[in-house]
Amino acid sequence: RETTYVPASSCYFQADLSTGVAAWSHGQKAAPSTPPHPGWYKALNGSWIGNSGIWPAGMTEFSLKFMVGAPDMASFELPYSVDNELKSAMLNGKALDIGKSAGFSELGGSMVIKAPQGAGLFANGENILHVQILNAGDSSSRLGFYASGMLKISGAAGQAGGADGGRGVVGGGAGRQPAPVGQQQGQQKAQQQLAQEVDLSTGG
C-alpha cells in the first residue's frame, strides 16, 4: 500500500498507536505480539506485546517511531495495561505522565500515558516514544504491555504546515516501511466532518 499524506487543508486526523497495530519495536526487532495470559485484559484493538509465558526478569524497553508534520497540534493519550509495572515513558527524551500502574486485568483508569498538545513534547519530523516495563522478581516470568489510543493532529484548517510541506505523516518502526496514515480531504469536507480515523496497521 502507498503512503498517503494529510495535506495542510486538513484540520483533524487520527492515527492508531496501539500495540499490535503500530510498529512497536524491541531493540532492532519488531516487538513480539503474544497471546494474552488468561488473567490479562482482553485487547479489543491490537494485541499485547511481550510474552505471556517466559520473559527475562528486570527492565525491558519497547519503542515506537512515528513522523509528525505539525508538532504544535499533536497529542495523544494511551490507556494501558501492564504485567508487571510501567516504570517510565519518554517522548523524544522528555518524561511523560504515566499515572500509576494498577495491574493487568483492566485498561486505563489511573493507567494512561499522556502527551498533551502544546507542551513542547513533539518534534517536527521523527518522534520516538520509549516505555520501560519492569518484570519484577529474580527469575524469568511472563511480561506484557498493552496500550490502545490515537495520535491526534488537530487545529484550524490550513495551519498544519511543517518541514514535510504541510503533510502529517505517521509510521515507521524496525525494519518496516511507513504505514498509510489517512486520506486527503478538502477544506469543505474537513469542515463538515472533523473526525477521520486513520489506519496505521503494519500487518504486525
mmCIF file of C-alpha atoms in Angstrom:
data_model
loop_
_atom_site.group_PDB
_atom_site.id
_atom_site.type_symbol
_atom_site.label_atom_id
_atom_site.label_comp_id
_atom_site.label_asym_id
_atom_site.label_seq_id
_atom_site.Cartn_x
_atom_site.Cartn_y
_atom_site.Cartn_z
ATOM 1 C CA ARG A 1 0.000 0.000 0.000
ATOM 2 C CA GLU A 2 1.165 3.510 -0.814
ATOM 3 C CA THR A 3 1.824 6.054 1.905
ATOM 4 C CA THR A 4 -0.850 8.767 1.952
ATOM 5 C CA TYR A 5 -0.197 12.191 3.412
ATOM 6 C CA VAL A 6 -2.556 14.537 5.225
ATOM 7 C CA PRO A 7 -2.466 17.953 3.482
ATOM 8 C CA ALA A 8 -2.324 21.324 5.218
ATOM 9 C CA SER A 9 -6.005 21.853 4.468
ATOM 10 C CA SER A 10 -6.947 19.038 6.841
ATOM 11 C CA CYS A 11 -7.835 20.302 10.296
ATOM 12 C CA TYR A 12 -8.131 16.951 12.081
ATOM 13 C CA PHE A 13 -6.892 13.400 11.738
ATOM 14 C CA GLN A 14 -6.004 10.438 13.933
ATOM 15 C CA ALA A 15 -3.544 7.556 13.709
ATOM 16 C CA ASP A 16 -3.621 4.380 15.762
ATOM 17 C CA LEU A 17 -0.628 3.959 18.119
ATOM 18 C CA SER A 18 -1.924 0.782 19.768
ATOM 19 C CA THR A 19 0.399 -2.117 20.490
ATOM 20 C CA GLY A 20 -0.074 -4.848 17.913
ATOM 21 C CA VAL A 21 -1.255 -2.248 15.382
ATOM 22 C CA ALA A 22 1.515 0.354 15.135
ATOM 23 C CA ALA A 23 5.145 -0.687 14.534
ATOM 24 C CA TRP A 24 6.368 -1.057 18.128
ATOM 25 C CA SER A 25 9.948 -2.287 18.447
ATOM 26 C CA HIS A 26 12.106 -4.156 20.931
ATOM 27 C CA GLY A 27 15.703 -3.233 20.209
ATOM 28 C CA GLN A 28 16.294 -3.608 16.487
ATOM 29 C CA LYS A 29 13.425 -6.039 16.013
ATOM 30 C CA ALA A 30 9.660 -5.807 15.990
ATOM 31 C CA ALA A 31 8.142 -6.097 19.444
ATOM 32 C CA PRO A 32 6.710 -9.609 19.757
ATOM 33 C CA SER A 33 2.938 -9.914 19.934
ATOM 34 C CA THR A 34 1.795 -12.527 22.410
ATOM 35 C CA PRO A 35 -1.395 -14.406 23.157
ATOM 36 C CA PRO A 36 -2.774 -12.946 26.374
ATOM 37 C CA HIS A 37 -2.451 -14.669 29.723
ATOM 38 C CA PRO A 38 -5.923 -15.733 30.972
ATOM 39 C CA GLY A 39 -5.763 -13.037 33.659
ATOM 40 C CA TRP A 40 -4.806 -10.207 31.315
ATOM 41 C CA TYR A 41 -7.188 -7.590 29.975
ATOM 42 C CA LYS A 42 -8.794 -8.739 26.723
ATOM 43 C CA ALA A 43 -7.481 -6.456 23.983
ATOM 44 C CA LEU A 44 -10.233 -5.131 21.728
ATOM 45 C CA ASN A 45 -7.855 -3.403 19.292
ATOM 46 C CA GLY A 46 -4.352 -4.634 18.548
ATOM 47 C CA SER A 47 -2.646 -7.064 20.923
ATOM 48 C CA TRP A 48 -0.374 -7.425 23.928
ATOM 49 C CA ILE A 49 3.378 -7.326 23.323
ATOM 50 C CA GLY A 50 5.920 -9.253 25.368
ATOM 51 C CA ASN A 51 5.466 -12.912 26.297
ATOM 52 C CA SER A 52 2.696 -14.486 28.345
ATOM 53 C CA GLY A 53 4.982 -17.422 29.139
ATOM 54 C CA ILE A 54 8.622 -16.595 29.896
ATOM 55 C CA TRP A 55 10.479 -13.262 29.735
ATOM 56 C CA PRO A 56 13.745 -12.289 31.486
ATOM 57 C CA ALA A 57 13.434 -10.551 34.840
ATOM 58 C CA GLY A 58 14.345 -6.883 35.093
ATOM 59 C CA MET A 59 13.708 -3.897 32.852
ATOM 60 C CA THR A 60 12.511 -4.128 29.237
ATOM 61 C CA GLU A 61 12.177 -1.253 26.793
ATOM 62 C CA PHE A 62 9.747 -1.025 23.888
ATOM 63 C CA SER A 63 9.729 1.881 21.450
ATOM 64 C CA LEU A 64 7.656 3.379 18.662
ATOM 65 C CA LYS A 65 8.879 5.730 15.935
ATOM 66 C CA PHE A 66 6.469 7.969 14.050
ATOM 67 C CA MET A 67 6.603 11.123 11.943
ATOM 68 C CA VAL A 68 4.696 14.327 12.658
ATOM 69 C CA GLY A 69 4.466 17.306 10.318
ATOM 70 C CA ALA A 70 2.570 19.614 12.701
ATOM 71 C CA PRO A 71 4.085 19.159 16.184
ATOM 72 C CA ASP A 72 2.262 22.082 17.805
ATOM 73 C CA MET A 73 -1.061 20.402 17.030
ATOM 74 C CA ALA A 74 -0.119 16.840 18.029
ATOM 75 C CA SER A 75 -1.252 14.983 21.153
ATOM 76 C CA PHE A 76 -2.066 11.503 22.416
ATOM 77 C CA GLU A 77 -3.423 9.635 25.403
ATOM 78 C CA LEU A 78 -2.692 5.906 25.632
ATOM 79 C CA PRO A 79 -4.647 3.949 28.250
ATOM 80 C CA TYR A 80 -2.600 0.864 29.099
ATOM 81 C CA SER A 81 -2.491 -2.396 30.997
ATOM 82 C CA VAL A 82 0.774 -3.962 32.151
ATOM 83 C CA ASP A 83 2.337 -7.023 33.766
ATOM 84 C CA ASN A 84 4.196 -6.199 35.993
ATOM 85 C CA GLU A 85 4.723 -2.409 36.029
ATOM 86 C CA LEU A 86 5.264 0.522 33.679
ATOM 87 C CA LYS A 87 8.198 2.446 35.147
ATOM 88 C CA SER A 88 8.511 5.306 32.660
ATOM 89 C CA ALA A 89 7.558 6.690 29.261
ATOM 90 C CA MET A 90 9.666 9.167 27.302
ATOM 91 C CA LEU A 91 8.796 11.064 24.129
ATOM 92 C CA ASN A 92 11.892 12.436 22.389
ATOM 93 C CA GLY A 93 13.786 12.187 25.679
ATOM 94 C CA LYS A 94 11.116 14.028 27.697
ATOM 95 C CA ALA A 95 9.304 12.280 30.527
ATOM 96 C CA LEU A 96 5.555 11.775 30.150
ATOM 97 C CA ASP A 97 2.812 11.450 32.731
ATOM 98 C CA ILE A 98 2.108 7.707 33.066
ATOM 99 C CA GLY A 99 -0.293 7.720 36.004
ATOM 100 C CA LYS A 100 0.079 4.702 38.281
ATOM 101 C CA SER A 101 0.308 1.049 37.275
ATOM 102 C CA ALA A 102 -2.653 -0.845 38.695
ATOM 103 C CA GLY A 103 -2.244 -4.307 37.239
ATOM 104 C CA PHE A 104 -3.083 -6.265 34.137
ATOM 105 C CA SER A 105 -6.767 -7.093 34.414
ATOM 106 C CA GLU A 106 -8.056 -3.624 33.483
ATOM 107 C CA LEU A 107 -7.284 -0.949 30.892
ATOM 108 C CA GLY A 108 -6.842 2.720 31.690
ATOM 109 C CA GLY A 109 -8.234 4.314 34.820
ATOM 110 C CA SER A 110 -5.096 5.541 36.564
ATOM 111 C CA MET A 111 -3.008 3.901 33.804
ATOM 112 C CA VAL A 112 -2.737 6.434 30.951
ATOM 113 C CA ILE A 113 0.348 7.729 29.109
ATOM 114 C CA LYS A 114 -0.297 11.389 28.290
ATOM 115 C CA ALA A 115 1.385 13.678 25.746
ATOM 116 C CA PRO A 116 -0.738 16.847 25.666
ATOM 117 C CA GLN A 117 -0.863 19.353 22.843
ATOM 118 C CA GLY A 118 1.247 22.498 23.169
ATOM 119 C CA ALA A 119 3.638 21.129 25.806
ATOM 120 C CA GLY A 120 6.706 21.121 23.537
ATOM 121 C CA LEU A 121 6.890 17.318 23.514
ATOM 122 C CA PHE A 122 6.615 16.596 19.787
ATOM 123 C CA ALA A 123 9.292 17.147 17.150
ATOM 124 C CA ASN A 124 8.830 18.210 13.553
ATOM 125 C CA GLY A 125 9.721 15.014 11.722
ATOM 126 C CA GLU A 126 10.671 11.802 13.534
ATOM 127 C CA ASN A 127 9.382 11.230 17.050
ATOM 128 C CA ILE A 128 10.352 8.335 19.338
ATOM 129 C CA LEU A 129 8.256 7.026 22.223
ATOM 130 C CA HIS A 130 10.060 4.769 24.716
ATOM 131 C CA VAL A 131 8.379 2.810 27.503
ATOM 132 C CA GLN A 132 10.157 0.835 30.223
ATOM 133 C CA ILE A 133 8.424 -2.206 31.720
ATOM 134 C CA LEU A 134 9.608 -3.876 34.925
ATOM 135 C CA ASN A 135 9.356 -7.653 35.151
ATOM 136 C CA ALA A 136 9.649 -7.972 38.923
ATOM 137 C CA GLY A 137 11.338 -10.828 40.710
ATOM 138 C CA ASP A 138 14.650 -12.643 40.382
ATOM 139 C CA SER A 139 13.690 -15.191 37.749
ATOM 140 C CA SER A 140 12.051 -15.237 34.338
ATOM 141 C CA SER A 141 8.281 -14.974 34.219
ATOM 142 C CA ARG A 142 5.595 -13.550 31.965
ATOM 143 C CA LEU A 143 5.765 -9.901 30.834
ATOM 144 C CA GLY A 144 3.154 -7.985 28.902
ATOM 145 C CA PHE A 145 2.252 -4.477 27.824
ATOM 146 C CA TYR A 146 -0.896 -3.351 26.060
ATOM 147 C CA ALA A 147 -1.729 0.233 25.103
ATOM 148 C CA SER A 148 -4.592 1.485 22.970
ATOM 149 C CA GLY A 149 -5.011 5.015 21.679
ATOM 150 C CA MET A 150 -4.703 7.530 18.892
ATOM 151 C CA LEU A 151 -2.207 10.177 17.886
ATOM 152 C CA LYS A 152 -4.286 13.261 17.092
ATOM 153 C CA ILE A 153 -3.375 16.227 14.921
ATOM 154 C CA SER A 154 -5.970 18.947 15.437
ATOM 155 C CA GLY A 155 -6.160 22.648 14.700
ATOM 156 C CA ALA A 156 -7.568 25.225 12.294
ATOM 157 C CA ALA A 157 -7.670 24.185 8.656
ATOM 158 C CA GLY A 158 -4.728 25.459 6.652
ATOM 159 C CA GLN A 159 -2.368 25.694 9.655
ATOM 160 C CA ALA A 160 -0.868 22.224 9.605
ATOM 161 C CA GLY A 161 2.306 23.181 7.762
ATOM 162 C CA GLY A 162 5.681 21.645 8.532
ATOM 163 C CA ALA A 163 9.001 20.580 7.108
ATOM 164 C CA ASP A 164 7.200 17.974 5.035
ATOM 165 C CA GLY A 165 5.273 20.616 3.089
ATOM 166 C CA GLY A 166 2.221 20.672 5.320
ATOM 167 C CA ARG A 167 1.705 16.912 5.405
ATOM 168 C CA GLY A 168 1.056 14.917 8.584
ATOM 169 C CA VAL A 169 2.924 11.603 8.498
ATOM 170 C CA VAL A 170 2.785 8.715 10.943
ATOM 171 C CA GLY A 171 4.552 5.369 10.717
ATOM 172 C CA GLY A 172 7.963 3.765 10.930
ATOM 173 C CA GLY A 173 9.477 1.005 13.026
ATOM 174 C CA ALA A 174 12.291 -1.530 12.979
ATOM 175 C CA GLY A 175 12.630 -2.993 9.507
ATOM 176 C CA ARG A 176 9.217 -1.766 8.383
ATOM 177 C CA GLN A 177 8.011 0.744 5.843
ATOM 178 C CA PRO A 178 5.946 3.789 6.890
ATOM 179 C CA ALA A 179 2.283 2.906 7.090
ATOM 180 C CA PRO A 180 -0.691 4.605 5.480
ATOM 181 C CA VAL A 181 -1.996 7.405 7.633
ATOM 182 C CA GLY A 182 -5.096 8.835 6.042
ATOM 183 C CA GLN A 183 -6.965 10.080 3.036
ATOM 184 C CA GLN A 184 -6.759 13.565 1.594
ATOM 185 C CA GLN A 185 -9.520 15.980 2.483
ATOM 186 C CA GLY A 186 -10.560 19.321 1.031
ATOM 187 C CA GLN A 187 -11.350 22.212 3.307
ATOM 188 C CA GLN A 188 -15.098 21.874 2.811
ATOM 189 C CA LYS A 189 -15.084 18.204 3.750
ATOM 190 C CA ALA A 190 -12.818 18.909 6.729
ATOM 191 C CA GLN A 191 -15.253 21.496 7.998
ATOM 192 C CA GLN A 192 -18.188 19.112 7.624
ATOM 193 C CA GLN A 193 -16.505 16.088 9.162
ATOM 194 C CA LEU A 194 -13.701 16.895 11.606
ATOM 195 C CA ALA A 195 -13.029 13.321 12.749
ATOM 196 C CA GLN A 196 -11.357 10.808 10.452
ATOM 197 C CA GLU A 197 -9.882 7.567 11.720
ATOM 198 C CA VAL A 198 -6.603 6.618 10.074
ATOM 199 C CA ASP A 199 -5.291 3.085 9.545
ATOM 200 C CA LEU A 200 -1.747 2.619 10.850
ATOM 201 C CA SER A 201 -1.790 -1.159 10.546
ATOM 202 C CA THR A 202 1.553 -2.726 9.660
ATOM 203 C CA GLY A 203 0.490 -6.333 9.498
ATOM 204 C CA GLY A 204 2.166 -6.996 12.836
#
